[in-house]
CSV table of C-alpha atoms in Angstrom, one decimal:
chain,number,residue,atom,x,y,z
O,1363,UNK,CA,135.1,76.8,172.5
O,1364,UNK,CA,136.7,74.8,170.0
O,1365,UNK,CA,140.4,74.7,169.8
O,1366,UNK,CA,141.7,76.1,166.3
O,1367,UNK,CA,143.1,72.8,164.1
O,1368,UNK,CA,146.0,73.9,163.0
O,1369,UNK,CA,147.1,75.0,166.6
O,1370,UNK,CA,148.7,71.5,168.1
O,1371,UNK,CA,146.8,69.1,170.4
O,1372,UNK,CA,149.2,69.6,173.5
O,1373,UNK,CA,151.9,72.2,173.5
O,1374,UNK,CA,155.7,70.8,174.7
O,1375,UNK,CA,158.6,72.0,175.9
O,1376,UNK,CA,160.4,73.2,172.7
O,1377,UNK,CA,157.3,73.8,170.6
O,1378,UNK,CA,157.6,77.4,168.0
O,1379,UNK,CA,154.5,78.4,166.6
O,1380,UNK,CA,154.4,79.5,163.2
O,1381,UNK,CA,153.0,82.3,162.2
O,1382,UNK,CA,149.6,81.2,161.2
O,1383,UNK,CA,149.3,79.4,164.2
O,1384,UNK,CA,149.9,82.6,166.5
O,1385,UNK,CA,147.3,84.3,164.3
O,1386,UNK,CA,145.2,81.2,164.4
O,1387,UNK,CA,145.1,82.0,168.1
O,1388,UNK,CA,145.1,86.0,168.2
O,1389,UNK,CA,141.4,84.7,166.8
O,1390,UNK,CA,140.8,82.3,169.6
O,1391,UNK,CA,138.5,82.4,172.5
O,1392,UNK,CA,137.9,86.4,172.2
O,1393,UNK,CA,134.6,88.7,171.4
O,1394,UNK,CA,134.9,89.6,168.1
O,1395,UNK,CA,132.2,92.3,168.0
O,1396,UNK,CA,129.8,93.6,170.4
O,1397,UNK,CA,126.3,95.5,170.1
O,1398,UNK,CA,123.7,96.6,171.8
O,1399,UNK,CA,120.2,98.7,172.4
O,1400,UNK,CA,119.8,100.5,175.3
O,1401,UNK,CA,116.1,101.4,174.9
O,1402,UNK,CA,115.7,104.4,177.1
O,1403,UNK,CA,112.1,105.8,175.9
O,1404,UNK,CA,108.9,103.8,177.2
O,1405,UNK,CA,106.9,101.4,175.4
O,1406,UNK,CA,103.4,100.2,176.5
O,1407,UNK,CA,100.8,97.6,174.6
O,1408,UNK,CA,97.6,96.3,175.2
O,1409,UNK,CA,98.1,91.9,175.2
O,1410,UNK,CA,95.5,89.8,175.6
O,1411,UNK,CA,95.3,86.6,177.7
O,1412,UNK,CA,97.4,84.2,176.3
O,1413,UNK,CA,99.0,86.1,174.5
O,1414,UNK,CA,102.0,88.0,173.5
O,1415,UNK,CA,103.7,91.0,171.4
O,1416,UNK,CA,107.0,91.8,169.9
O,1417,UNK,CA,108.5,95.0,172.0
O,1418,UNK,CA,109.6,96.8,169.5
O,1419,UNK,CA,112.3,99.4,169.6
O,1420,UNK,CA,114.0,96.8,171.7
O,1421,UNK,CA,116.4,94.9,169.2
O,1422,UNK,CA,119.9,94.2,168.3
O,1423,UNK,CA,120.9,93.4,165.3
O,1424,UNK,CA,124.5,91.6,164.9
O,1425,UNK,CA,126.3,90.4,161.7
O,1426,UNK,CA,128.5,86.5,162.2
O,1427,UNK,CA,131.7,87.0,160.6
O,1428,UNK,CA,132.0,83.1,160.3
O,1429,UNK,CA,129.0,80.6,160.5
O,1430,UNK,CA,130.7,79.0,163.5
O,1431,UNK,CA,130.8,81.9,165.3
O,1432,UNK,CA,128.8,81.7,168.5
O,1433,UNK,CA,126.5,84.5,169.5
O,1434,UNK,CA,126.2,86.0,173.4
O,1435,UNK,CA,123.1,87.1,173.7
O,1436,UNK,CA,122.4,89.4,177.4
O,1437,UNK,CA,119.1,91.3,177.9
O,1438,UNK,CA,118.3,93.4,181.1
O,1439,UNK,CA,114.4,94.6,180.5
O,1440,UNK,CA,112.8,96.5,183.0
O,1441,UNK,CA,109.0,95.4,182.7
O,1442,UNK,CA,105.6,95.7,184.1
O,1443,UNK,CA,102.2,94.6,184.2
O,1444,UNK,CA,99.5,97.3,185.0
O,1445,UNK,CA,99.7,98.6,188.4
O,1446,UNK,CA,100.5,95.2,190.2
O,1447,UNK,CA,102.4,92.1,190.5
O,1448,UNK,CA,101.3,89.9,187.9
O,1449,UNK,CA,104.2,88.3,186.1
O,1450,UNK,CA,105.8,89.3,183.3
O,1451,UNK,CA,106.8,86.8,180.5
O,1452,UNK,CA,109.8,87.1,178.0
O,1453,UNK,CA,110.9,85.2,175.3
O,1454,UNK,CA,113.9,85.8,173.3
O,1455,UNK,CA,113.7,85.8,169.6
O,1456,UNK,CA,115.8,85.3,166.4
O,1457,UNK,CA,114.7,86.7,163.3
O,1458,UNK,CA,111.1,87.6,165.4
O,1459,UNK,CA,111.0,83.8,166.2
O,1460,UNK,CA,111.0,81.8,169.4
O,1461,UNK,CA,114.8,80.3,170.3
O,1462,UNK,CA,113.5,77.5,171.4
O,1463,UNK,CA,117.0,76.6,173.5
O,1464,UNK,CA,116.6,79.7,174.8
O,1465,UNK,CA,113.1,78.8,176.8
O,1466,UNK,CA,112.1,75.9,179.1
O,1467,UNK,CA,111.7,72.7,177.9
O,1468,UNK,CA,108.3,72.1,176.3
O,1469,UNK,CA,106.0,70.6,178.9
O,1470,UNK,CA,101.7,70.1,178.2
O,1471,UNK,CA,100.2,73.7,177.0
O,1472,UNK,CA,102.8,75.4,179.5
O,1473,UNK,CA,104.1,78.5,177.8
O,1474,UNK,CA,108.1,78.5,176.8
O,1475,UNK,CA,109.6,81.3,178.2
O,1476,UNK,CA,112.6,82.5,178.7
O,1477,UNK,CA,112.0,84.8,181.6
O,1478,UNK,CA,110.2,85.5,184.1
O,1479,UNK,CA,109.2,88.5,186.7
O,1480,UNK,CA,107.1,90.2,188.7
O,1481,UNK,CA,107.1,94.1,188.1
O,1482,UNK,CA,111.3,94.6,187.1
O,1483,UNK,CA,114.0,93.6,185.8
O,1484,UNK,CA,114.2,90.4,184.4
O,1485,UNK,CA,118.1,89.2,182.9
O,1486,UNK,CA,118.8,86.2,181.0
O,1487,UNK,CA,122.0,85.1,179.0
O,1488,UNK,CA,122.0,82.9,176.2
O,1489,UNK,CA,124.7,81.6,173.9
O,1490,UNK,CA,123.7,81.3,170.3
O,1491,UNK,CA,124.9,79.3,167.5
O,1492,UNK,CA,122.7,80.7,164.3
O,1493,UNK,CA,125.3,79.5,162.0
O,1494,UNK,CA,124.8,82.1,159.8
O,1495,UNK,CA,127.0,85.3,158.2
O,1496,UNK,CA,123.7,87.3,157.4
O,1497,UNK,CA,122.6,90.0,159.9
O,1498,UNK,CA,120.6,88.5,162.6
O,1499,UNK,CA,118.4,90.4,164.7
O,1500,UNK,CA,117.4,89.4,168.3
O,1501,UNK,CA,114.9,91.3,170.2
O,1502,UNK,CA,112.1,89.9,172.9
O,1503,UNK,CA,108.5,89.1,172.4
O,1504,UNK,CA,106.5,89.8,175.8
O,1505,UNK,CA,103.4,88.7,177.5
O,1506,UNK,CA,101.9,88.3,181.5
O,1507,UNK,CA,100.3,85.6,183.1
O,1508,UNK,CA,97.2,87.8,184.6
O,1509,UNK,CA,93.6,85.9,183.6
O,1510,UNK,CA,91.3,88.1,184.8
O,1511,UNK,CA,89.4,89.7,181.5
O,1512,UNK,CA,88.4,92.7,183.6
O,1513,UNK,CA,91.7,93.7,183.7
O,1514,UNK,CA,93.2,96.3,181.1
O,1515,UNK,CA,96.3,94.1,180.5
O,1516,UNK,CA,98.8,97.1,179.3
O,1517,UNK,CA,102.2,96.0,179.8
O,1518,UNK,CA,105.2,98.4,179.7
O,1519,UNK,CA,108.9,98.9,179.7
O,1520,UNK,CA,110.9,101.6,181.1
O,1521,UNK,CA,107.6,102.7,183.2
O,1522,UNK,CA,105.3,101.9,185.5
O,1523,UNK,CA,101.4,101.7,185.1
O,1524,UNK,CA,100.6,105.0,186.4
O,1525,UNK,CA,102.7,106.9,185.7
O,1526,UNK,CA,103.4,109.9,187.3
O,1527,UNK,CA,105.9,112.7,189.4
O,1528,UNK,CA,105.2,111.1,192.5
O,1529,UNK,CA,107.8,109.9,194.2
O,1530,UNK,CA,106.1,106.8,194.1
O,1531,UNK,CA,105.3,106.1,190.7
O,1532,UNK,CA,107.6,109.2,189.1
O,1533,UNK,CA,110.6,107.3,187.3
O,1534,UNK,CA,111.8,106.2,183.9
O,1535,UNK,CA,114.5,103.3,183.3
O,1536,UNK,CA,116.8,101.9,180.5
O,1537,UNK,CA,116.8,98.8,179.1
O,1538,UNK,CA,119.5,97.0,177.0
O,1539,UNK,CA,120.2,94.2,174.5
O,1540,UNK,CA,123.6,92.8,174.0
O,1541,UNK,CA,124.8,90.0,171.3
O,1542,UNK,CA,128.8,89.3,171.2
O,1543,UNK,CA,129.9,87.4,168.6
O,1544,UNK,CA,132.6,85.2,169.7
O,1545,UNK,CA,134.9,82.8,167.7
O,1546,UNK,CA,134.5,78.9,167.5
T,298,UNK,CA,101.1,117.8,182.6
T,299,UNK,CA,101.5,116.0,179.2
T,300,UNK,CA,98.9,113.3,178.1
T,301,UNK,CA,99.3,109.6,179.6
T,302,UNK,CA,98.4,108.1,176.5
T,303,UNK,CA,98.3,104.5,177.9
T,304,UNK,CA,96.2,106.4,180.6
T,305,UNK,CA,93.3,107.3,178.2
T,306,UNK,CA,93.1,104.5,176.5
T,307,UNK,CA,93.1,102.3,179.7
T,308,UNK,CA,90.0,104.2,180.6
T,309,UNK,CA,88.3,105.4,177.7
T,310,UNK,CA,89.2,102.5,175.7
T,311,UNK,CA,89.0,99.6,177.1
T,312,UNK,CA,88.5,97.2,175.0
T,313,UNK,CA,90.8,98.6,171.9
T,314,UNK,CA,94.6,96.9,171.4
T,315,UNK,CA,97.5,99.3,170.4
T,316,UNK,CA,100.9,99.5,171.4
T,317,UNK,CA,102.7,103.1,172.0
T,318,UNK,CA,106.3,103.5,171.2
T,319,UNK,CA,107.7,106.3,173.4
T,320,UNK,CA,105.1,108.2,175.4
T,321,UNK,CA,104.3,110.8,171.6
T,322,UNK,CA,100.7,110.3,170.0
T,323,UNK,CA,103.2,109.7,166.7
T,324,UNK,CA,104.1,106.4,168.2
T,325,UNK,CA,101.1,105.1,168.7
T,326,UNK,CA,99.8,101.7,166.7
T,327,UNK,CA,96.2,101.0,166.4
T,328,UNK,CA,95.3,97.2,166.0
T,329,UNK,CA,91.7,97.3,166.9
T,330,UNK,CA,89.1,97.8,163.9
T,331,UNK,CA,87.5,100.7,165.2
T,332,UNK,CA,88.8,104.4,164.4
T,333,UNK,CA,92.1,105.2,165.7
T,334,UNK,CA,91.5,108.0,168.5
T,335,UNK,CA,93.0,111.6,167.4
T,336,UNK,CA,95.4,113.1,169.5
T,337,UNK,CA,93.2,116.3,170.1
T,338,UNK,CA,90.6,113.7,171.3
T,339,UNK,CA,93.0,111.9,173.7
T,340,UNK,CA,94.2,115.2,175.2
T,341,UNK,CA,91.1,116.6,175.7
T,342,UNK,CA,90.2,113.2,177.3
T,343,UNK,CA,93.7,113.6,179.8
T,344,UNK,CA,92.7,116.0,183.1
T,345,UNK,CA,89.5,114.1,183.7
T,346,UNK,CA,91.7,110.6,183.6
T,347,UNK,CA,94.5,112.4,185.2
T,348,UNK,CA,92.1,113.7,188.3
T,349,UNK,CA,90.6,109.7,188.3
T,350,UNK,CA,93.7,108.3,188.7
T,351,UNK,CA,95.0,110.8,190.9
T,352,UNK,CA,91.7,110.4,193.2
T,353,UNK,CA,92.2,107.0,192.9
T,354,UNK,CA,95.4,106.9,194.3
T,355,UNK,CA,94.3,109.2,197.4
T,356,UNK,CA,92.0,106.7,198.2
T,357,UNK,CA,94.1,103.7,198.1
T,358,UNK,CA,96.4,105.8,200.5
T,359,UNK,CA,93.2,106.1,202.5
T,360,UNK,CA,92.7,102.7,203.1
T,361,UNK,CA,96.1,101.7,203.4
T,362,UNK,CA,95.7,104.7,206.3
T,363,UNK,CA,92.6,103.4,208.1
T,364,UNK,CA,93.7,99.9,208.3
T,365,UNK,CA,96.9,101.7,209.9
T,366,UNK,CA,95.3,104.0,212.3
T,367,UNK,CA,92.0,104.2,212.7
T,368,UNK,CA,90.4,100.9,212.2
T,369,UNK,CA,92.2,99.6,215.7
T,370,UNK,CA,90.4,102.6,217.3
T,371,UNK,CA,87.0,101.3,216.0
T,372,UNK,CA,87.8,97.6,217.1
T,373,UNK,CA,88.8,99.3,220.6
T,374,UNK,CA,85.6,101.0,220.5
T,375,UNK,CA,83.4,98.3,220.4
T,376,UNK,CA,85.4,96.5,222.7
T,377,UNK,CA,84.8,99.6,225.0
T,378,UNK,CA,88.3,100.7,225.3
T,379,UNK,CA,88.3,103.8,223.1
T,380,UNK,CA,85.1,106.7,222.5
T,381,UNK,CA,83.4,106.8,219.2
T,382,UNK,CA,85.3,111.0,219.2
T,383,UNK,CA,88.7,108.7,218.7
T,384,UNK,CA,87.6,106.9,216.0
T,385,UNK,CA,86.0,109.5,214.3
T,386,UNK,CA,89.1,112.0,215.0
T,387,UNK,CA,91.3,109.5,213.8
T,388,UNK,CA,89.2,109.1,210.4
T,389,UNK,CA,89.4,113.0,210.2
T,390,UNK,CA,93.3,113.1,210.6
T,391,UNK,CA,93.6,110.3,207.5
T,392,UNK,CA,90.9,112.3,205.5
T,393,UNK,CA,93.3,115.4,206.4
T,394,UNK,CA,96.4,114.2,205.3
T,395,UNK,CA,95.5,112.4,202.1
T,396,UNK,CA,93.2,114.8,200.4
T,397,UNK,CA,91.5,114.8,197.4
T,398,UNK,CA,93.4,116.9,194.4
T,399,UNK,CA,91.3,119.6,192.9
T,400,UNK,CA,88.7,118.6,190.6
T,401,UNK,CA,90.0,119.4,186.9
């Protein structure tokens, strides 16, 4: 974080901070707002190979009081392929775009990601800098790495593929979207 | 038991794309080009998918049972350290405790 200007450089022995500089610093280095999704009904979508879909119901929307504010993004998703352990891609979007810092660097046709699991939760952290006082919405677009074409390729969140009252198979889960807005 | 929508359309639908928000036939999104499914069409489609998936699962049990239990007893058999009664009385007790749910 950047140091407020008008605070001083180096504090010394003696030094009395006005009052602007004392609320200068009451702004510093603290979360100025906090909000979050905690999706706790199911969503499931066919996605083809190669491909992926927006999980919708699954977003946060935050407003920057300043452009230099940085943005804490967190996102705990519970999510599965079918009835096995395929992975589960998950790419953290801005505006229902890509943050490409937020994914691996770009290497051949290797798909950016942010995340990655087999059947569960997948976490990831991300500090944002959309320079920006409009509301910004961050939510996940979602895909799996399975190839086979004779699969169905459903994905889900908050269940599992069959989905039943077994004690197997029989239980639901939350998942949740955080952005903090912190101050330069 | 209320519909598995996913369920269905995993099964009677294979090849059509959709995305369900919740587990309601009101948040359901068809993308394919052919007619979107109703909801009476679905749930009448449920118990037979339901009793699939549930037979489905009995077997996989099954299997995971046999390779557990009896399948040594066959191996022993041919090796002529067990009868041909084991194995067969060992398949019996895995076909006993995983059964089959009632047909719909």
């Amino acid at each position: 974080m950047a140091t407020p200007t008008t605070l001083p450089a180096t504090f010394v022995a003696g030094n009395v901070l006005t009052a602007a500089q004392m609320n200068n610093l009451r702004g510093a280095f603290r979360v100025l707002q906090v909000v979050s999704t905690t999706k706790t009904d199911t969503f499931s979508a066919t996605v083809a190979i190669g491909t992926t879909t927006a999980l919708t119901g699954f977003t946060v929307t935050i407003t920057p009081s300043s452009t230099s504010s940085k943005i804490l993004i967190t996102y705990d998703a519970l999510l599965i392929w079918g009835n096995t352990n395929y992975g589960m891609k998950a790419i953290l979007t801005r505006g229902g775009t890509a943050i490409a810092g937020a994914t691996g660097d770009a290497a051949g046709n290797r798909t950016r990601i942010s995340s990655l699991g087999q059947n569960g939760t997948q976490s990831f952290t991300f500090l944002d800098s959309p320079s920006t006082t409009s509301a910004t919405t961050y939510g996940l677009i979602i895909g799996h790495t399975n190839t086979n074409a004779a699969d169905s390729n459903v994905v889900y969140l908050n269940r599992y593929g069959t989905d039943t009252d077994s004690a197997q198979n029989g239980w639901r889960s939350a998942s949740t979207i955080t952005a903090m807005e912190i101050s330069a | 038991m209320s519909t598995d929508y996913p369920a269905v359309l995993i099964a009677n639908y294979p090849s059509a794309q959709w995305a369900l928000e919740g587990d309601s036939y009101d948040g359901l999104t068809w993308l394919s080009d052919t007619p979107k499914p109703t909801q009476a069409e679905l749930d009448a489609a449920w118990p037979a998918v339901a009793y699939a998936n549930q037979c489905a699962t009995v077997e996989a049990a099954r299997l995971y049972a046999y390779e557990q239990t009896s399948d040594p007893i066959f191996f022993k058999w041919q090796r002529g350290d067990a009868t041909e009664a084991e194995w067969r009385a060992a398949v019996a007790k895995v076909k006993l405790d995983n059964p089959y749910p009632p047909a719909p």
